[in-house]
Amino acid sequence: MASTPPGQRKLQILQALAEMLEHPKGEKITTAALARKLDVSEAALYRHFASKAQMFEGLIEFIESTVFGLINQIADKQADGMAQARDILGMLLHFASSNPGMTRVLIGDALVNEDERLQQRMNQFYDRVELALKQALRAAAAEGQAHEADVAARAGLLVSFVLGRWHRYAKSGFKANPSQDAAVQIALLLN
Protein backbone atom coordinates (compact mmCIF):
# COMPACT_ATOMS: atom_id res chain seq x y z
CA MET A 1 0.00 0.00 0.00
CA ALA A 2 3.10 2.24 0.27
CA SER A 3 3.03 3.31 -3.40
CA THR A 4 -0.70 4.01 -3.42
CA PRO A 5 -1.75 7.66 -3.83
CA PRO A 6 -3.29 9.14 -0.63
CA GLY A 7 -6.85 9.50 -2.01
CA GLN A 8 -6.72 5.91 -3.22
CA ARG A 9 -5.58 4.70 0.20
CA LYS A 10 -8.62 6.27 1.85
CA LEU A 11 -10.84 4.50 -0.67
CA GLN A 12 -9.06 1.17 -0.03
CA ILE A 13 -9.62 1.58 3.72
CA LEU A 14 -13.33 2.28 3.20
CA GLN A 15 -13.69 -0.64 0.77
CA ALA A 16 -12.01 -2.99 3.25
CA LEU A 17 -14.28 -1.73 6.04
CA ALA A 18 -17.36 -2.31 3.84
CA GLU A 19 -16.13 -5.84 3.04
CA MET A 20 -15.66 -6.58 6.73
CA LEU A 21 -19.23 -5.43 7.36
CA GLU A 22 -20.43 -8.13 4.95
CA HIS A 23 -19.56 -10.73 7.60
CA PRO A 24 -21.92 -9.93 10.46
CA LYS A 25 -20.92 -12.98 12.50
CA GLY A 26 -17.25 -12.51 11.80
CA GLU A 27 -14.56 -10.79 13.78
CA LYS A 28 -15.45 -7.61 15.67
CA ILE A 29 -14.54 -4.64 13.52
CA THR A 30 -11.64 -2.90 15.17
CA THR A 31 -8.96 -0.71 13.70
CA ALA A 32 -6.49 -3.51 14.47
CA ALA A 33 -8.57 -6.01 12.46
CA LEU A 34 -8.96 -3.51 9.62
CA ALA A 35 -5.21 -2.83 9.59
CA ARG A 36 -4.56 -6.61 9.49
CA LYS A 37 -6.94 -7.00 6.55
CA LEU A 38 -5.11 -4.27 4.66
CA ASP A 39 -1.68 -5.48 5.81
CA VAL A 40 -0.78 -2.07 7.22
CA SER A 41 -0.22 -0.66 10.69
CA GLU A 42 -3.00 0.99 12.68
CA ALA A 43 -0.92 4.17 12.47
CA ALA A 44 -1.27 4.01 8.68
CA LEU A 45 -5.08 4.02 9.09
CA TYR A 46 -4.90 7.03 11.39
CA ARG A 47 -2.88 8.97 8.81
CA HIS A 48 -6.04 8.99 6.70
CA PHE A 49 -8.79 9.00 9.34
CA ALA A 50 -8.60 10.56 12.80
CA SER A 51 -10.89 7.87 14.25
CA LYS A 52 -12.95 4.81 13.43
CA ALA A 53 -16.00 7.11 13.55
CA GLN A 54 -14.49 9.10 10.66
CA MET A 55 -14.17 5.87 8.69
CA PHE A 56 -17.88 5.19 9.21
CA GLU A 57 -18.61 8.80 8.24
CA GLY A 58 -16.80 8.08 4.98
CA LEU A 59 -19.13 5.14 4.34
CA ILE A 60 -22.16 7.27 5.22
CA GLU A 61 -20.96 9.98 2.81
CA PHE A 62 -20.70 7.35 0.07
CA ILE A 63 -24.23 6.13 0.84
CA GLU A 64 -25.66 9.66 0.89
CA SER A 65 -23.97 10.81 -2.29
CA THR A 66 -24.94 7.65 -4.17
CA VAL A 67 -28.54 7.40 -2.97
CA PHE A 68 -29.40 11.10 -3.27
CA GLY A 69 -27.62 11.34 -6.62
CA LEU A 70 -29.82 8.49 -7.86
CA ILE A 71 -32.96 10.05 -6.36
CA ASN A 72 -32.18 13.27 -8.23
CA GLN A 73 -31.69 11.32 -11.47
CA ILE A 74 -35.04 9.59 -10.96
CA ALA A 75 -36.79 12.92 -10.30
CA ASP A 76 -35.19 14.44 -13.42
CA LYS A 77 -36.03 11.52 -15.73
CA GLN A 78 -39.44 10.56 -14.39
CA ALA A 79 -42.20 13.21 -14.46
CA ASP A 80 -44.91 10.90 -13.10
CA GLY A 81 -44.95 11.19 -9.28
CA MET A 82 -46.15 7.65 -8.58
CA ALA A 83 -43.48 6.27 -10.93
CA GLN A 84 -40.88 8.38 -9.11
CA ALA A 85 -41.91 6.86 -5.77
CA ARG A 86 -41.84 3.36 -7.28
CA ASP A 87 -38.39 3.90 -8.80
CA ILE A 88 -36.98 5.42 -5.60
CA LEU A 89 -38.17 2.43 -3.57
CA GLY A 90 -36.76 -0.03 -6.09
CA MET A 91 -33.43 1.81 -6.16
CA LEU A 92 -33.19 1.78 -2.33
CA LEU A 93 -33.78 -1.97 -2.21
CA HIS A 94 -31.37 -2.63 -5.07
CA PHE A 95 -28.70 -0.43 -3.44
CA ALA A 96 -28.83 -2.62 -0.33
CA SER A 97 -28.67 -5.89 -2.26
CA SER A 98 -25.68 -4.56 -4.24
CA ASN A 99 -23.91 -3.30 -1.09
CA PRO A 100 -24.42 -5.80 1.74
CA GLY A 101 -21.83 -4.22 4.04
CA MET A 102 -23.41 -0.82 3.58
CA THR A 103 -26.78 -2.31 4.54
CA ARG A 104 -25.44 -2.83 8.07
CA VAL A 105 -24.66 0.90 8.14
CA LEU A 106 -28.08 1.75 6.67
CA ILE A 107 -29.92 -0.08 9.47
CA GLY A 108 -27.54 1.19 12.17
CA ASP A 109 -26.33 -2.30 13.05
CA ALA A 110 -22.71 -1.43 12.29
CA LEU A 111 -22.99 1.80 14.28
CA VAL A 112 -23.82 0.20 17.64
CA ASN A 113 -21.13 1.15 20.18
CA GLU A 114 -19.83 3.85 17.84
CA ASP A 115 -20.19 7.62 18.21
CA GLU A 116 -23.91 8.47 18.54
CA ARG A 117 -23.59 11.23 15.92
CA LEU A 118 -23.27 8.47 13.31
CA GLN A 119 -26.73 7.11 14.12
CA GLN A 120 -28.08 10.67 14.21
CA ARG A 121 -26.70 11.15 10.72
CA MET A 122 -28.44 7.98 9.54
CA ASN A 123 -31.68 9.25 11.11
CA GLN A 124 -31.27 12.41 9.02
CA PHE A 125 -30.71 10.18 5.98
CA TYR A 126 -34.07 8.42 6.61
CA ASP A 127 -35.74 11.84 6.98
CA ARG A 128 -34.29 12.98 3.66
CA VAL A 129 -35.45 9.79 1.93
CA GLU A 130 -38.93 10.31 3.40
CA LEU A 131 -38.90 13.90 2.14
CA ALA A 132 -38.02 12.71 -1.38
CA LEU A 133 -40.90 10.24 -1.25
CA LYS A 134 -43.26 12.99 -0.02
CA GLN A 135 -42.25 15.14 -2.97
CA ALA A 136 -42.94 12.29 -5.39
CA LEU A 137 -46.28 11.53 -3.73
CA ARG A 138 -47.26 15.22 -3.78
CA ALA A 139 -46.56 15.23 -7.51
CA ALA A 140 -48.74 12.11 -7.80
CA ALA A 141 -51.51 13.89 -5.84
CA ALA A 142 -51.27 16.89 -8.17
CA GLU A 143 -51.68 14.44 -11.08
CA GLY A 144 -54.77 12.94 -9.43
CA GLN A 145 -53.05 9.60 -8.66
CA ALA A 146 -53.06 10.00 -4.86
CA HIS A 147 -54.69 12.00 -2.10
CA GLU A 148 -52.76 14.96 -0.68
CA ALA A 149 -54.01 14.11 2.82
CA ASP A 150 -52.31 10.68 2.63
CA VAL A 151 -48.88 11.88 1.48
CA ALA A 152 -47.14 12.07 4.88
CA ALA A 153 -48.57 8.80 6.17
CA ARG A 154 -47.79 6.95 2.95
CA ALA A 155 -44.22 8.30 2.79
CA GLY A 156 -43.67 7.15 6.39
CA LEU A 157 -45.08 3.72 5.54
CA LEU A 158 -42.81 3.43 2.50
CA VAL A 159 -39.69 4.32 4.50
CA SER A 160 -40.69 1.75 7.13
CA PHE A 161 -41.13 -0.84 4.36
CA VAL A 162 -37.63 -0.16 3.01
CA LEU A 163 -36.06 -0.22 6.49
CA GLY A 164 -37.82 -3.52 7.19
CA ARG A 165 -36.54 -5.07 3.96
CA TRP A 166 -33.00 -3.83 4.70
CA HIS A 167 -33.18 -5.15 8.25
CA ARG A 168 -34.43 -8.56 7.14
CA TYR A 169 -31.66 -8.74 4.53
CA ALA A 170 -28.92 -7.97 7.06
CA LYS A 171 -30.34 -10.24 9.77
CA SER A 172 -30.68 -13.16 7.33
CA GLY A 173 -26.93 -13.02 6.73
CA PHE A 174 -27.65 -11.33 3.37
CA LYS A 175 -29.74 -14.24 2.10
CA ALA A 176 -33.23 -12.62 2.04
CA ASN A 177 -32.72 -10.37 -0.99
CA PRO A 178 -34.60 -7.11 -0.39
CA SER A 179 -35.47 -6.86 -4.10
CA GLN A 180 -37.25 -10.23 -4.18
CA ASP A 181 -40.95 -9.68 -4.90
CA ALA A 182 -40.34 -5.95 -4.41
CA ALA A 183 -42.20 -4.89 -7.56
CA VAL A 184 -45.41 -6.57 -6.39
CA GLN A 185 -45.07 -5.29 -2.83
CA ILE A 186 -44.32 -1.75 -3.99
CA ALA A 187 -47.32 -1.82 -6.33
CA LEU A 188 -49.52 -2.90 -3.40
CA LEU A 189 -48.17 -0.07 -1.24
CA LEU A 190 -48.64 2.57 -3.93
CA ASN A 191 -52.15 1.56 -5.02
Coordinates of N, CA and C in Angstrom, one line a residue:
M1 N 0.8 -1.2 0.0 CA 0.0 0.0 0.0 C 0.9 1.3 0.0
A2 N 2.2 1.1 0.2 CA 3.1 2.2 0.3 C 3.1 3.1 -1.0
S3 N 3.0 2.5 -2.2 CA 3.0 3.3 -3.4 C 1.7 3.8 -3.9
T4 N 0.7 3.6 -3.1 CA -0.7 4.0 -3.4 C -0.9 5.5 -3.1
P5 N -1.5 6.2 -4.1 CA -1.7 7.7 -3.8 C -2.7 7.8 -2.6
P6 N -2.5 8.9 -1.9 CA -3.3 9.1 -0.6 C -4.8 9.0 -0.8
G7 N -5.4 9.6 -1.8 CA -6.9 9.5 -2.0 C -7.3 8.1 -2.2
Q8 N -6.4 7.3 -2.9 CA -6.7 5.9 -3.2 C -6.6 5.1 -1.9
R9 N -5.7 5.4 -1.1 CA -5.6 4.7 0.2 C -6.8 4.8 1.0
K10 N -7.4 6.0 1.1 CA -8.6 6.3 1.9 C -9.7 5.4 1.3
L11 N -9.8 5.3 0.0 CA -10.8 4.5 -0.7 C -10.6 3.0 -0.3
Q12 N -9.4 2.6 -0.4 CA -9.1 1.2 0.0 C -9.5 0.9 1.4
I13 N -9.2 1.8 2.3 CA -9.6 1.6 3.7 C -11.1 1.4 3.8
L14 N -11.9 2.3 3.2 CA -13.3 2.3 3.2 C -13.9 1.0 2.5
Q15 N -13.3 0.6 1.4 CA -13.7 -0.6 0.8 C -13.4 -1.9 1.7
A16 N -12.3 -1.9 2.3 CA -12.0 -3.0 3.3 C -13.0 -3.0 4.4
L17 N -13.3 -1.8 5.0 CA -14.3 -1.7 6.0 C -15.6 -2.3 5.6
A18 N -16.1 -1.8 4.4 CA -17.4 -2.3 3.8 C -17.3 -3.8 3.7
E19 N -16.2 -4.4 3.2 CA -16.1 -5.8 3.0 C -16.2 -6.5 4.4
M20 N -15.6 -6.0 5.4 CA -15.7 -6.6 6.7 C -17.1 -6.6 7.3
L21 N -17.8 -5.5 6.9 CA -19.2 -5.4 7.4 C -20.1 -6.5 6.7
E22 N -19.7 -7.1 5.6 CA -20.4 -8.1 4.9 C -20.4 -9.4 5.7
H23 N -19.7 -9.5 6.8 CA -19.6 -10.7 7.6 C -20.0 -10.4 9.0
P24 N -21.4 -10.4 9.2 CA -21.9 -9.9 10.5 C -21.6 -10.8 11.6
K25 N -21.3 -12.1 11.4 CA -20.9 -13.0 12.5 C -19.4 -13.2 12.6
G26 N -18.7 -12.4 11.8 CA -17.3 -12.5 11.8 C -16.6 -11.8 12.9
E27 N -15.4 -11.5 12.8 CA -14.6 -10.8 13.8 C -15.1 -9.4 14.1
K28 N -15.0 -9.0 15.3 CA -15.4 -7.6 15.7 C -14.6 -6.6 14.8
I29 N -15.3 -5.6 14.4 CA -14.5 -4.6 13.5 C -13.8 -3.6 14.4
T30 N -12.5 -3.8 14.4 CA -11.6 -2.9 15.2 C -10.6 -2.3 14.2
T31 N -10.0 -1.3 14.6 CA -9.0 -0.7 13.7 C -7.8 -1.7 13.5
A32 N -7.6 -2.5 14.6 CA -6.5 -3.5 14.5 C -6.9 -4.6 13.4
A33 N -8.1 -5.0 13.4 CA -8.6 -6.0 12.5 C -8.6 -5.4 11.0
L34 N -9.0 -4.2 10.9 CA -9.0 -3.5 9.6 C -7.5 -3.4 9.1
A35 N -6.6 -3.0 10.0 CA -5.2 -2.8 9.6 C -4.7 -4.2 9.1
R36 N -5.0 -5.3 9.9 CA -4.6 -6.6 9.5 C -5.1 -7.0 8.1
K37 N -6.4 -6.7 7.9 CA -6.9 -7.0 6.5 C -6.2 -6.3 5.4
L38 N -5.8 -5.1 5.7 CA -5.1 -4.3 4.7 C -3.6 -4.5 4.7
D39 N -3.1 -5.2 5.7 CA -1.7 -5.5 5.8 C -0.9 -4.2 6.0
V40 N -1.4 -3.3 6.9 CA -0.8 -2.1 7.2 C -0.8 -1.9 8.7
S41 N -0.2 -0.9 9.3 CA -0.2 -0.7 10.7 C -1.5 0.2 11.0
E42 N -1.9 0.1 12.3 CA -3.0 1.0 12.7 C -2.6 2.5 12.5
A43 N -1.4 2.8 12.7 CA -0.9 4.2 12.5 C -1.2 4.6 11.0
A44 N -1.0 3.7 10.1 CA -1.3 4.0 8.7 C -2.8 4.4 8.5
L45 N -3.7 3.7 9.2 CA -5.1 4.0 9.1 C -5.3 5.4 9.6
Y46 N -4.7 5.7 10.7 CA -4.9 7.0 11.4 C -4.2 8.2 10.6
R47 N -3.4 7.9 9.7 CA -2.9 9.0 8.8 C -4.0 9.5 7.9
H48 N -5.0 8.6 7.6 CA -6.0 9.0 6.7 C -7.4 9.3 7.4
F49 N -7.6 8.8 8.6 CA -8.8 9.0 9.3 C -8.4 9.2 10.8
A50 N -8.9 10.2 11.4 CA -8.6 10.6 12.8 C -9.2 9.5 13.8
S51 N -10.2 8.8 13.4 CA -10.9 7.9 14.2 C -11.7 6.8 13.4
K52 N -12.1 5.8 14.1 CA -13.0 4.8 13.4 C -14.3 5.5 13.0
A53 N -14.8 6.4 13.9 CA -16.0 7.1 13.5 C -15.9 7.8 12.2
Q54 N -14.7 8.4 11.9 CA -14.5 9.1 10.7 C -14.5 8.1 9.5
M55 N -14.1 6.9 9.7 CA -14.2 5.9 8.7 C -15.6 5.6 8.4
F56 N -16.5 5.4 9.4 CA -17.9 5.2 9.2 C -18.5 6.4 8.5
E57 N -18.1 7.6 8.9 CA -18.6 8.8 8.2 C -18.3 8.8 6.8
G58 N -17.1 8.2 6.4 CA -16.8 8.1 5.0 C -17.8 7.2 4.3
L59 N -18.1 6.1 4.9 CA -19.1 5.1 4.3 C -20.5 5.8 4.2
I60 N -20.9 6.6 5.3 CA -22.2 7.3 5.2 C -22.2 8.3 4.1
E61 N -21.1 9.0 3.9 CA -21.0 10.0 2.8 C -21.1 9.3 1.5
F62 N -20.5 8.1 1.3 CA -20.7 7.3 0.1 C -22.2 7.0 -0.1
I63 N -22.8 6.5 0.9 CA -24.2 6.1 0.8 C -25.1 7.3 0.5
E64 N -24.9 8.5 1.2 CA -25.7 9.7 0.9 C -25.5 10.2 -0.5
S65 N -24.2 10.3 -1.0 CA -24.0 10.8 -2.3 C -24.5 9.9 -3.4
T66 N -24.4 8.6 -3.2 CA -24.9 7.7 -4.2 C -26.5 7.7 -4.2
V67 N -27.1 7.5 -3.0 CA -28.5 7.4 -3.0 C -29.2 8.7 -3.4
F68 N -28.7 9.8 -2.9 CA -29.4 11.1 -3.3 C -29.1 11.5 -4.7
G69 N -27.9 11.1 -5.2 CA -27.6 11.3 -6.6 C -28.6 10.6 -7.5
L70 N -28.9 9.3 -7.1 CA -29.8 8.5 -7.9 C -31.3 9.0 -7.7
I71 N -31.6 9.5 -6.5 CA -33.0 10.0 -6.4 C -33.1 11.3 -7.3
N72 N -32.1 12.1 -7.4 CA -32.2 13.3 -8.2 C -32.3 12.9 -9.7
Q73 N -31.6 11.8 -10.1 CA -31.7 11.3 -11.5 C -33.1 10.8 -11.7
I74 N -33.7 10.1 -10.8 CA -35.0 9.6 -11.0 C -36.0 10.8 -11.1
A75 N -35.9 11.8 -10.3 CA -36.8 12.9 -10.3 C -36.6 13.7 -11.6
D76 N -35.4 13.7 -12.2 CA -35.2 14.4 -13.4 C -35.7 13.7 -14.6
K77 N -35.6 12.3 -14.6 CA -36.0 11.5 -15.7 C -37.5 11.1 -15.7
Q78 N -38.1 11.1 -14.5 CA -39.4 10.6 -14.4 C -40.4 11.7 -13.9
A79 N -41.3 12.1 -14.8 CA -42.2 13.2 -14.5 C -43.4 12.7 -13.6
D80 N -43.8 11.5 -13.8 CA -44.9 10.9 -13.1 C -44.5 10.7 -11.6
G81 N -45.3 11.3 -10.7 CA -45.0 11.2 -9.3 C -45.0 9.8 -8.7
M82 N -46.0 9.0 -9.1 CA -46.1 7.6 -8.6 C -45.0 6.8 -9.1
A83 N -44.6 7.0 -10.4 CA -43.5 6.3 -10.9 C -42.2 6.7 -10.2
Q84 N -42.1 7.9 -9.9 CA -40.9 8.4 -9.1 C -40.8 7.6 -7.8
A85 N -41.9 7.6 -7.1 CA -41.9 6.9 -5.8 C -41.5 5.4 -6.0
R86 N -42.1 4.8 -7.0 CA -41.8 3.4 -7.3 C -40.4 3.2 -7.6
D87 N -39.8 4.0 -8.4 CA -38.4 3.9 -8.8 C -37.4 4.2 -7.6
I88 N -37.8 5.1 -6.8 CA -37.0 5.4 -5.6 C -36.9 4.2 -4.7
L89 N -38.1 3.6 -4.4 CA -38.2 2.4 -3.6 C -37.4 1.3 -4.2
G90 N -37.5 1.0 -5.4 CA -36.8 0.0 -6.1 C -35.3 0.2 -6.0
M91 N -34.9 1.5 -6.2 CA -33.4 1.8 -6.2 C -32.9 1.6 -4.7
L92 N -33.6 2.0 -3.7 CA -33.2 1.8 -2.3 C -33.0 0.3 -2.0
L93 N -33.9 -0.5 -2.5 CA -33.8 -2.0 -2.2 C -32.6 -2.6 -3.0
H94 N -32.5 -2.1 -4.2 CA -31.4 -2.6 -5.1 C -30.0 -2.2 -4.5
F95 N -29.9 -0.9 -4.0 CA -28.7 -0.4 -3.4 C -28.2 -1.4 -2.3
A96 N -29.2 -1.7 -1.4 CA -28.8 -2.6 -0.3 C -28.4 -4.0 -0.8
S97 N -29.1 -4.6 -1.8 CA -28.7 -5.9 -2.3 C -27.3 -5.9 -3.0
S98 N -27.0 -4.7 -3.6 CA -25.7 -4.6 -4.2 C -24.6 -4.2 -3.3
N99 N -24.9 -3.8 -2.1 CA -23.9 -3.3 -1.1 C -24.2 -3.9 0.3
P100 N -24.0 -5.2 0.5 CA -24.4 -5.8 1.7 C -23.8 -5.2 3.0
G101 N -22.5 -4.8 2.9 CA -21.8 -4.2 4.0 C -22.4 -2.9 4.4
M102 N -22.8 -2.1 3.4 CA -23.4 -0.8 3.6 C -24.8 -1.0 4.2
T103 N -25.5 -2.1 4.0 CA -26.8 -2.3 4.5 C -26.7 -2.3 6.1
R104 N -25.6 -2.8 6.6 CA -25.4 -2.8 8.1 C -25.3 -1.4 8.6
V105 N -24.7 -0.5 7.8 CA -24.7 0.9 8.1 C -26.1 1.5 8.0
L106 N -26.7 1.2 6.9 CA -28.1 1.7 6.7 C -29.0 1.5 7.8
I107 N -29.0 0.3 8.4 CA -29.9 -0.1 9.5 C -29.4 0.3 10.9
G108 N -28.1 0.8 10.9 CA -27.5 1.2 12.2 C -26.9 0.1 12.9
D109 N -26.9 -1.1 12.4 CA -26.3 -2.3 13.1 C -24.8 -2.1 13.2
A110 N -24.2 -1.6 12.2 CA -22.7 -1.4 12.3 C -22.3 -0.2 13.2
L111 N -23.3 0.6 13.5 CA -23.0 1.8 14.3 C -23.2 1.6 15.8
V112 N -23.7 0.5 16.2 CA -23.8 0.2 17.6 C -22.4 0.3 18.3
N113 N -22.4 0.9 19.4 CA -21.1 1.2 20.2 C -20.2 2.1 19.5
E114 N -20.6 2.8 18.5 CA -19.8 3.8 17.8 C -20.4 5.2 18.3
D115 N -19.8 6.3 17.8 CA -20.2 7.6 18.2 C -21.7 7.8 17.8
E116 N -22.5 8.3 18.8 CA -23.9 8.5 18.5 C -24.2 9.4 17.4
R117 N -23.3 10.3 17.0 CA -23.6 11.2 15.9 C -23.7 10.5 14.6
L118 N -23.1 9.3 14.5 CA -23.3 8.5 13.3 C -24.7 8.0 13.1
Q119 N -25.3 7.5 14.2 CA -26.7 7.1 14.1 C -27.6 8.3 13.9
Q120 N -27.3 9.5 14.5 CA -28.1 10.7 14.2 C -28.0 11.0 12.7
R121 N -26.8 10.9 12.1 CA -26.7 11.2 10.7 C -27.5 10.2 9.9
M122 N -27.6 8.9 10.3 CA -28.4 8.0 9.5 C -29.9 8.3 9.7
N123 N -30.3 8.8 10.9 CA -31.7 9.2 11.1 C -32.0 10.4 10.2
Q124 N -31.1 11.3 10.0 CA -31.3 12.4 9.0 C -31.4 11.9 7.6
F125 N -30.6 10.8 7.3 CA -30.7 10.2 6.0 C -32.1 9.7 5.8
Y126 N -32.7 8.9 6.8 CA -34.1 8.4 6.6 C -35.0 9.6 6.4
D127 N -34.9 10.7 7.1 CA -35.7 11.8 7.0 C -35.7 12.4 5.6
R128 N -34.5 12.5 5.0 CA -34.3 13.0 3.7 C -34.9 12.1 2.6
V129 N -34.8 10.7 2.8 CA -35.5 9.8 1.9 C -37.0 10.0 2.0
E130 N -37.5 10.1 3.2 CA -38.9 10.3 3.4 C -39.4 11.6 2.7
L131 N -38.6 12.6 2.8 CA -38.9 13.9 2.1 C -39.0 13.7 0.6
A132 N -38.0 13.0 0.1 CA -38.0 12.7 -1.4 C -39.3 11.9 -1.8
L133 N -39.7 11.0 -1.0 CA -40.9 10.2 -1.2 C -42.1 11.1 -1.1
K134 N -42.1 12.0 -0.1 CA -43.3 13.0 0.0 C -43.4 13.9 -1.3
Q135 N -42.2 14.3 -1.8 CA -42.2 15.1 -3.0 C -42.8 14.4 -4.2
A136 N -42.4 13.1 -4.3 CA -42.9 12.3 -5.4 C -44.4 12.1 -5.2
L137 N -44.9 11.8 -4.0 CA -46.3 11.5 -3.7 C -47.1 12.8 -3.9
R138 N -46.5 14.0 -3.6 CA -47.3 15.2 -3.8 C -47.5 15.5 -5.3
A139 N -46.4 15.1 -6.1 CA -46.6 15.2 -7.5 C -47.7 14.3 -8.0
A140 N -47.7 13.1 -7.4 CA -48.7 12.1 -7.8 C -50.1 12.6 -7.4
A141 N -50.2 13.3 -6.3 CA -51.5 13.9 -5.8 C -51.9 15.0 -6.8
A142 N -51.0 15.8 -7.2 CA -51.3 16.9 -8.2 C -51.7 16.3 -9.5
E143 N -51.3 15.1 -9.8 CA -51.7 14.4 -11.1 C -53.0 13.6 -10.9
G144 N -53.5 13.7 -9.7 CA -54.8 12.9 -9.4 C -54.6 11.5 -9.1
Q145 N -53.3 11.0 -8.9 CA -53.0 9.6 -8.7 C -53.0 9.2 -7.2
A146 N -53.1 10.2 -6.3 CA -53.1 10.0 -4.9 C -53.8 11.1 -4.2
H147 N -54.0 11.0 -2.9 CA -54.7 12.0 -2.1 C -53.7 12.8 -1.3
E148 N -53.7 14.1 -1.4 CA -52.8 15.0 -0.7 C -52.7 14.7 0.8
A149 N -53.9 14.4 1.4 CA -54.0 14.1 2.8 C -53.2 12.9 3.2
D150 N -53.0 11.9 2.3 CA -52.3 10.7 2.6 C -50.8 10.7 2.4
V151 N -50.3 11.8 1.9 CA -48.9 11.9 1.5 C -47.9 11.6 2.6
A152 N -48.1 12.3 3.8 CA -47.1 12.1 4.9 C -47.2 10.7 5.4
A153 N -48.4 10.2 5.6 CA -48.6 8.8 6.2 C -48.0 7.8 5.2
R154 N -48.3 7.9 3.9 CA -47.8 6.9 2.9 C -46.3 7.0 2.8
A155 N -45.7 8.2 2.9 CA -44.2 8.3 2.8 C -43.6 7.6 4.0
G156 N -44.2 7.8 5.2 CA -43.7 7.2 6.4 C -43.8 5.6 6.3
L157 N -44.9 5.2 5.8 CA -45.1 3.7 5.5 C -44.0 3.2 4.6
L158 N -43.8 3.9 3.5 CA -42.8 3.4 2.5 C -41.4 3.4 3.1
V159 N -41.0 4.4 3.9 CA -39.7 4.3 4.5 C -39.6 3.1 5.5
S160 N -40.7 2.9 6.2 CA -40.7 1.7 7.1 C -40.6 0.4 6.4
F161 N -41.2 0.3 5.2 CA -41.1 -0.8 4.4 C -39.7 -1.1 3.9
V162 N -39.0 0.0 3.5 CA -37.6 -0.2 3.0 C -36.7 -0.6 4.2
L163 N -36.9 0.1 5.3 CA -36.1 -0.2 6.5 C -36.3 -1.7 6.9
G164 N -37.5 -2.1 6.8 CA -37.8 -3.5 7.2 C -37.2 -4.5 6.2
R165 N -37.2 -4.2 5.0 CA -36.5 -5.1 4.0 C -35.0 -5.1 4.2
W166 N -34.4 -3.9 4.4 CA -33.0 -3.8 4.7 C -32.6 -4.6 5.9
H167 N -33.4 -4.5 7.0 CA -33.2 -5.1 8.2 C -33.3 -6.7 8.1
R168 N -34.3 -7.1 7.4 CA -34.4 -8.6 7.1 C -33.3 -9.1 6.3
Y169 N -32.8 -8.3 5.4 CA -31.7 -8.7 4.5 C -30.4 -8.9 5.4
A170 N -30.1 -7.9 6.2 CA -28.9 -8.0 7.1 C -29.0 -9.1 8.1
K171 N -30.2 -9.2 8.7 CA -30.3 -10.2 9.8 C -30.4 -11.7 9.2
S172 N -30.7 -11.8 7.9 CA -30.7 -13.2 7.3 C -29.3 -13.6 6.9
G173 N -28.3 -12.7 7.2 CA -26.9 -13.0 6.7 C -26.8 -12.7 5.2
F174 N -27.6 -11.8 4.8 CA -27.6 -11.3 3.4 C -28.2 -12.4 2.4
K175 N -29.1 -13.2 2.9 CA -29.7 -14.2 2.1 C -31.1 -13.8 1.6
A176 N -31.9 -13.1 2.4 CA -33.2 -12.6 2.0 C -33.1 -11.3 1.2
N177 N -32.9 -11.5 -0.1 CA -32.7 -10.4 -1.0 C -33.9 -9.4 -0.9
P178 N -33.5 -8.1 -0.6 CA -34.6 -7.1 -0.4 C -35.4 -6.8 -1.7
S179 N -34.8 -7.1 -2.8 CA -35.5 -6.9 -4.1 C -36.4 -8.0 -4.5
Q180 N -36.4 -9.1 -3.8 CA -37.2 -10.2 -4.2 C -38.7 -9.9 -3.9
D181 N -39.5 -10.0 -4.9 CA -41.0 -9.7 -4.9 C -41.2 -8.2 -4.6
A182 N -40.2 -7.4 -4.7 CA -40.3 -6.0 -4.4 C -41.3 -5.3 -5.3
A183 N -41.3 -5.6 -6.6 CA -42.2 -4.9 -7.6 C -43.7 -5.1 -7.2
V184 N -44.0 -6.3 -6.8 CA -45.4 -6.6 -6.4 C -45.7 -5.9 -5.1
Q185 N -44.8 -5.9 -4.1 CA -45.1 -5.3 -2.8 C -45.2 -3.8 -3.0
I186 N -44.3 -3.2 -3.8 CA -44.3 -1.7 -4.0 C -45.6 -1.3 -4.7
A187 N -46.1 -2.1 -5.7 CA -47.3 -1.8 -6.3 C -48.5 -1.9 -5.3
L188 N -48.5 -2.8 -4.4 CA -49.5 -2.9 -3.4 C -49.5 -1.7 -2.5
L189 N -48.3 -1.2 -2.1 CA -48.2 -0.1 -1.2 C -48.6 1.2 -1.9
L190 N -48.4 1.3 -3.2 CA -48.6 2.6 -3.9 C -50.1 2.6 -4.5
N191 N -50.8 1.5 -4.5 CA -52.2 1.6 -5.0 C -53.1 2.0 -4.0

